[in-house]
Amino acid sequence: MRKIGLAVLLAVAPLGAASAQVVPCSFSGSGATGVDCLGQQWVVGNGGWGIPGILLGTRPFLGTSPTTEFHIAFIAGGSFNGLIGFGPGFDTRMFDAPFTTPWTVSGSGTSVSFFAPAGGSLTTGEDFFVNVEFLNGLPQNLADVSFTARWGPAAPTDVVPEPATMMLVATGLAGLAGARRRRRA
């Protein structure tokens, strides 16, 4: 019986592991620069946060699956109030190639979500940029900038992978069958 339990554990364990470049994925950071969950560098400068950075051009998307959403929320602390500039005069926007239609921007205060144009998505290798301009410019201390972000749907959809769920159901059914046999004996 112990061997069966160990075999089931070894079979289920790898199902929870995911590649670092699969969308959806979440990440967080603080300071002037860092790397997201897909291996893409983000930068704080020129009045805000961005991938590759505000006024720093574009970057190829490194996700191995396409995405239609990007979400980010800033956390106030120290010299940073986390407020995002929205609307005319602010550079809070996201584009992907061919850079003709911006992604839809939705948010207020300290968080913003970007949604691909109807029928569109950001795919592996496609050039893009994300800019989030701060309402009051850069804080005195860039180390005060911190955030959480997510490529993909806002609500986690990758908490329990389907193959793992099916394995757990099968294990439960096997346990019920074993209990029934013991009652008959």
PDB file of C-alpha atoms in Angstrom, residues 5-170:
ATOM      1  CA  GLY A   5       0.839   5.904  -2.295  1.00  0.00           C
ATOM      2  CA  LEU A   6       4.425   6.777  -3.230  1.00  0.00           C
ATOM      3  CA  ALA A   7       3.738   6.026  -6.901  1.00  0.00           C
ATOM      4  CA  VAL A   8       0.656   8.288  -6.863  1.00  0.00           C
ATOM      5  CA  LEU A   9       2.624  11.076  -5.145  1.00  0.00           C
ATOM      6  CA  LEU A  10       5.432  10.832  -7.703  1.00  0.00           C
ATOM      7  CA  ALA A  11       2.908  10.871 -10.556  1.00  0.00           C
ATOM      8  CA  VAL A  12       0.988  13.914  -9.247  1.00  0.00           C
ATOM      9  CA  ALA A  13       3.951  16.047  -8.083  1.00  0.00           C
ATOM     10  CA  PRO A  14       5.228  17.029 -11.553  1.00  0.00           C
ATOM     11  CA  LEU A  15       1.716  18.081 -12.638  1.00  0.00           C
ATOM     12  CA  GLY A  16       1.813  21.084 -10.313  1.00  0.00           C
ATOM     13  CA  ALA A  17       5.145  22.313 -11.678  1.00  0.00           C
ATOM     14  CA  ALA A  18       4.937  24.788 -14.559  1.00  0.00           C
ATOM     15  CA  SER A  19       7.430  26.338 -16.906  1.00  0.00           C
ATOM     16  CA  ALA A  20       8.455  29.884 -15.989  1.00  0.00           C
ATOM     17  CA  GLN A  21       7.361  31.092 -19.441  1.00  0.00           C
ATOM     18  CA  VAL A  22       3.771  29.854 -19.453  1.00  0.00           C
ATOM     19  CA  VAL A  23       0.942  32.386 -19.278  1.00  0.00           C
ATOM     20  CA  PRO A  24      -0.819  32.964 -16.919  1.00  0.00           C
ATOM     21  CA  CYS A  25       1.890  33.802 -14.400  1.00  0.00           C
ATOM     22  CA  SER A  26       2.241  36.287 -11.567  1.00  0.00           C
ATOM     23  CA  PHE A  27       5.217  38.294 -10.362  1.00  0.00           C
ATOM     24  CA  SER A  28       6.101  41.149  -8.053  1.00  0.00           C
ATOM     25  CA  GLY A  29       8.990  43.502  -7.692  1.00  0.00           C
ATOM     26  CA  SER A  30      10.421  46.656  -6.226  1.00  0.00           C
ATOM     27  CA  GLY A  31      13.127  49.166  -7.027  1.00  0.00           C
ATOM     28  CA  ALA A  32      14.431  50.492 -10.323  1.00  0.00           C
ATOM     29  CA  THR A  33      14.607  47.309 -12.401  1.00  0.00           C
ATOM     30  CA  GLY A  34      13.873  43.592 -12.361  1.00  0.00           C
ATOM     31  CA  VAL A  35      12.640  40.616 -14.359  1.00  0.00           C
ATOM     32  CA  ASP A  36       9.059  39.378 -14.696  1.00  0.00           C
ATOM     33  CA  CYS A  37       7.843  35.752 -14.541  1.00  0.00           C
ATOM     34  CA  LEU A  38       8.544  35.347 -18.279  1.00  0.00           C
ATOM     35  CA  GLY A  39      12.151  36.570 -18.080  1.00  0.00           C
ATOM     36  CA  GLN A  40      11.387  40.040 -19.479  1.00  0.00           C
ATOM     37  CA  GLN A  41      13.103  43.046 -17.904  1.00  0.00           C
ATOM     38  CA  TRP A  42      10.992  45.862 -16.453  1.00  0.00           C
ATOM     39  CA  VAL A  43      12.337  49.333 -15.643  1.00  0.00           C
ATOM     40  CA  VAL A  44      11.236  52.279 -13.490  1.00  0.00           C
ATOM     41  CA  GLY A  45      12.265  55.575 -15.096  1.00  0.00           C
ATOM     42  CA  ASN A  46      11.088  58.445 -17.301  1.00  0.00           C
ATOM     43  CA  GLY A  47       8.126  59.055 -14.999  1.00  0.00           C
ATOM     44  CA  GLY A  48       6.805  55.516 -14.642  1.00  0.00           C
ATOM     45  CA  TRP A  49       7.110  51.725 -14.944  1.00  0.00           C
ATOM     46  CA  GLY A  50       7.417  49.783 -18.172  1.00  0.00           C
ATOM     47  CA  ILE A  51       8.472  46.757 -20.176  1.00  0.00           C
ATOM     48  CA  PRO A  52      11.038  47.410 -21.591  1.00  0.00           C
ATOM     49  CA  GLY A  53      10.646  50.868 -19.986  1.00  0.00           C
ATOM     50  CA  ILE A  54       9.004  54.171 -20.889  1.00  0.00           C
ATOM     51  CA  LEU A  55      10.701  55.585 -24.023  1.00  0.00           C
ATOM     52  CA  LEU A  56      12.929  52.485 -24.296  1.00  0.00           C
ATOM     53  CA  GLY A  57      11.372  50.984 -27.439  1.00  0.00           C
ATOM     54  CA  THR A  58       9.832  47.533 -27.731  1.00  0.00           C
ATOM     55  CA  ARG A  59      10.701  44.002 -26.724  1.00  0.00           C
ATOM     56  CA  PRO A  60       9.733  40.551 -28.068  1.00  0.00           C
ATOM     57  CA  PHE A  61       7.185  38.731 -25.887  1.00  0.00           C
ATOM     58  CA  LEU A  62       8.805  35.718 -24.198  1.00  0.00           C
ATOM     59  CA  GLY A  63       5.683  33.844 -23.128  1.00  0.00           C
ATOM     60  CA  THR A  64       5.301  30.389 -24.677  1.00  0.00           C
ATOM     61  CA  SER A  65       1.534  30.835 -24.855  1.00  0.00           C
ATOM     62  CA  PRO A  66      -0.425  33.889 -26.011  1.00  0.00           C
ATOM     63  CA  THR A  67      -2.080  36.352 -23.641  1.00  0.00           C
ATOM     64  CA  THR A  68      -4.891  38.846 -23.952  1.00  0.00           C
ATOM     65  CA  GLU A  69      -4.488  40.497 -20.528  1.00  0.00           C
ATOM     66  CA  PHE A  70      -1.908  42.199 -18.312  1.00  0.00           C
ATOM     67  CA  HIS A  71      -2.653  43.472 -14.788  1.00  0.00           C
ATOM     68  CA  ILE A  72      -0.486  45.502 -12.382  1.00  0.00           C
ATOM     69  CA  ALA A  73      -1.081  47.089  -8.973  1.00  0.00           C
ATOM     70  CA  PHE A  74       1.354  49.428  -7.250  1.00  0.00           C
ATOM     71  CA  ILE A  75       1.824  49.525  -3.486  1.00  0.00           C
ATOM     72  CA  ALA A  76       2.214  52.898  -1.753  1.00  0.00           C
ATOM     73  CA  GLY A  77       5.164  53.204   0.592  1.00  0.00           C
ATOM     74  CA  GLY A  78       7.874  55.658   1.593  1.00  0.00           C
ATOM     75  CA  SER A  79       8.144  58.446  -0.975  1.00  0.00           C
ATOM     76  CA  PHE A  80       5.863  56.580  -3.438  1.00  0.00           C
ATOM     77  CA  ASN A  81       2.069  57.010  -3.410  1.00  0.00           C
ATOM     78  CA  GLY A  82       1.476  54.404  -6.143  1.00  0.00           C
ATOM     79  CA  LEU A  83      -1.023  56.539  -8.064  1.00  0.00           C
ATOM     80  CA  ILE A  84      -1.217  55.962 -11.823  1.00  0.00           C
ATOM     81  CA  GLY A  85      -1.840  58.697 -14.406  1.00  0.00           C
ATOM     82  CA  PHE A  86      -4.822  57.895 -16.647  1.00  0.00           C
ATOM     83  CA  GLY A  87      -6.280  59.704 -19.649  1.00  0.00           C
ATOM     84  CA  PRO A  88      -4.993  62.423 -21.970  1.00  0.00           C
ATOM     85  CA  GLY A  89      -1.501  63.634 -21.192  1.00  0.00           C
ATOM     86  CA  PHE A  90      -0.393  60.381 -19.546  1.00  0.00           C
ATOM     87  CA  ASP A  91       1.573  57.559 -21.168  1.00  0.00           C
ATOM     88  CA  THR A  92      -0.283  54.648 -19.527  1.00  0.00           C
ATOM     89  CA  ARG A  93      -0.758  52.334 -22.501  1.00  0.00           C
ATOM     90  CA  MET A  94       0.117  48.980 -24.065  1.00  0.00           C
ATOM     91  CA  PHE A  95       0.668  48.129 -27.731  1.00  0.00           C
ATOM     92  CA  ASP A  96       1.749  45.091 -29.692  1.00  0.00           C
ATOM     93  CA  ALA A  97       2.894  44.836 -33.312  1.00  0.00           C
ATOM     94  CA  PRO A  98       1.922  46.402 -35.721  1.00  0.00           C
ATOM     95  CA  PHE A  99       1.299  49.172 -33.119  1.00  0.00           C
ATOM     96  CA  THR A 100      -1.869  50.507 -34.746  1.00  0.00           C
ATOM     97  CA  THR A 101      -4.464  49.685 -32.071  1.00  0.00           C
ATOM     98  CA  PRO A 102      -3.742  50.199 -28.366  1.00  0.00           C
ATOM     99  CA  TRP A 103      -4.842  47.676 -25.782  1.00  0.00           C
ATOM    100  CA  THR A 104      -7.867  48.758 -23.740  1.00  0.00           C
ATOM    101  CA  VAL A 105      -6.875  50.388 -20.448  1.00  0.00           C
ATOM    102  CA  SER A 106      -9.032  49.906 -17.359  1.00  0.00           C
ATOM    103  CA  GLY A 107      -8.186  51.007 -13.853  1.00  0.00           C
ATOM    104  CA  SER A 108      -8.001  53.739 -11.266  1.00  0.00           C
ATOM    105  CA  GLY A 109      -5.869  54.750  -8.345  1.00  0.00           C
ATOM    106  CA  THR A 110      -2.976  52.323  -7.981  1.00  0.00           C
ATOM    107  CA  SER A 111      -3.966  49.501 -10.360  1.00  0.00           C
ATOM    108  CA  VAL A 112      -4.433  49.113 -14.101  1.00  0.00           C
ATOM    109  CA  SER A 113      -5.438  46.309 -16.465  1.00  0.00           C
ATOM    110  CA  PHE A 114      -4.720  46.080 -20.172  1.00  0.00           C
ATOM    111  CA  PHE A 115      -6.886  44.026 -22.566  1.00  0.00           C
ATOM    112  CA  ALA A 116      -5.999  43.071 -26.155  1.00  0.00           C
ATOM    113  CA  PRO A 117      -8.113  44.498 -28.980  1.00  0.00           C
ATOM    114  CA  ALA A 118     -11.041  42.266 -30.043  1.00  0.00           C
ATOM    115  CA  GLY A 119      -9.738  39.095 -31.654  1.00  0.00           C
ATOM    116  CA  GLY A 120      -6.114  39.969 -30.852  1.00  0.00           C
ATOM    117  CA  SER A 121      -3.493  38.596 -28.500  1.00  0.00           C
ATOM    118  CA  LEU A 122       0.178  38.966 -27.673  1.00  0.00           C
ATOM    119  CA  THR A 123       2.064  35.934 -29.019  1.00  0.00           C
ATOM    120  CA  THR A 124       5.564  34.500 -28.636  1.00  0.00           C
ATOM    121  CA  GLY A 125       8.199  36.703 -30.287  1.00  0.00           C
ATOM    122  CA  GLU A 126       5.781  39.540 -31.070  1.00  0.00           C
ATOM    123  CA  ASP A 127       7.146  43.016 -30.254  1.00  0.00           C
ATOM    124  CA  PHE A 128       5.269  44.981 -27.592  1.00  0.00           C
ATOM    125  CA  PHE A 129       5.596  47.560 -24.846  1.00  0.00           C
ATOM    126  CA  VAL A 130       3.761  48.379 -21.607  1.00  0.00           C
ATOM    127  CA  ASN A 131       3.933  51.870 -20.096  1.00  0.00           C
ATOM    128  CA  VAL A 132       2.447  52.868 -16.744  1.00  0.00           C
ATOM    129  CA  GLU A 133       3.014  56.552 -15.992  1.00  0.00           C
ATOM    130  CA  PHE A 134       2.897  57.641 -12.357  1.00  0.00           C
ATOM    131  CA  LEU A 135       0.491  60.480 -11.571  1.00  0.00           C
ATOM    132  CA  ASN A 136       3.093  62.440  -9.590  1.00  0.00           C
ATOM    133  CA  GLY A 137       6.217  61.347 -11.490  1.00  0.00           C
ATOM    134  CA  LEU A 138       8.993  59.263  -9.973  1.00  0.00           C
ATOM    135  CA  PRO A 139       9.377  59.051  -6.202  1.00  0.00           C
ATOM    136  CA  GLN A 140      12.497  60.456  -4.528  1.00  0.00           C
ATOM    137  CA  ASN A 141      13.667  56.928  -3.782  1.00  0.00           C
ATOM    138  CA  LEU A 142      13.132  54.332  -6.543  1.00  0.00           C
ATOM    139  CA  ALA A 143      13.477  51.558  -3.937  1.00  0.00           C
ATOM    140  CA  ASP A 144      10.039  52.681  -2.661  1.00  0.00           C
ATOM    141  CA  VAL A 145       8.366  51.520  -5.904  1.00  0.00           C
ATOM    142  CA  SER A 146       6.796  48.089  -5.413  1.00  0.00           C
ATOM    143  CA  PHE A 147       4.052  46.206  -7.243  1.00  0.00           C
ATOM    144  CA  THR A 148       2.346  42.916  -8.031  1.00  0.00           C
ATOM    145  CA  ALA A 149       1.496  41.960 -11.611  1.00  0.00           C
ATOM    146  CA  ARG A 150       0.034  39.153 -13.703  1.00  0.00           C
ATOM    147  CA  TRP A 151       0.193  38.085 -17.326  1.00  0.00           C
ATOM    148  CA  GLY A 152      -3.174  36.499 -18.178  1.00  0.00           C
ATOM    149  CA  PRO A 153      -6.579  36.527 -16.483  1.00  0.00           C
ATOM    150  CA  ALA A 154      -6.822  38.449 -13.210  1.00  0.00           C
ATOM    151  CA  ALA A 155      -8.349  35.529 -11.314  1.00  0.00           C
ATOM    152  CA  PRO A 156      -5.896  32.635 -10.928  1.00  0.00           C
ATOM    153  CA  THR A 157      -6.933  29.848 -13.286  1.00  0.00           C
ATOM    154  CA  ASP A 158      -3.829  27.719 -12.820  1.00  0.00           C
ATOM    155  CA  VAL A 159      -4.268  26.827  -9.132  1.00  0.00           C
ATOM    156  CA  VAL A 160      -5.193  23.169  -9.761  1.00  0.00           C
ATOM    157  CA  PRO A 161      -4.153  21.826 -13.169  1.00  0.00           C
ATOM    158  CA  GLU A 162      -6.792  19.582 -14.772  1.00  0.00           C
ATOM    159  CA  PRO A 163      -4.561  16.460 -14.984  1.00  0.00           C
ATOM    160  CA  ALA A 164      -3.889  16.694 -11.249  1.00  0.00           C
ATOM    161  CA  THR A 165      -7.607  16.984 -10.511  1.00  0.00           C
ATOM    162  CA  MET A 166      -8.320  13.883 -12.554  1.00  0.00           C
ATOM    163  CA  MET A 167      -5.516  12.013 -10.776  1.00  0.00           C
ATOM    164  CA  LEU A 168      -6.970  12.975  -7.388  1.00  0.00           C
ATOM    165  CA  VAL A 169     -10.449  11.793  -8.411  1.00  0.00           C
ATOM    166  CA  ALA A 170      -8.987   8.472  -9.624  1.00  0.00           C
TER     167      ALA A 170
END
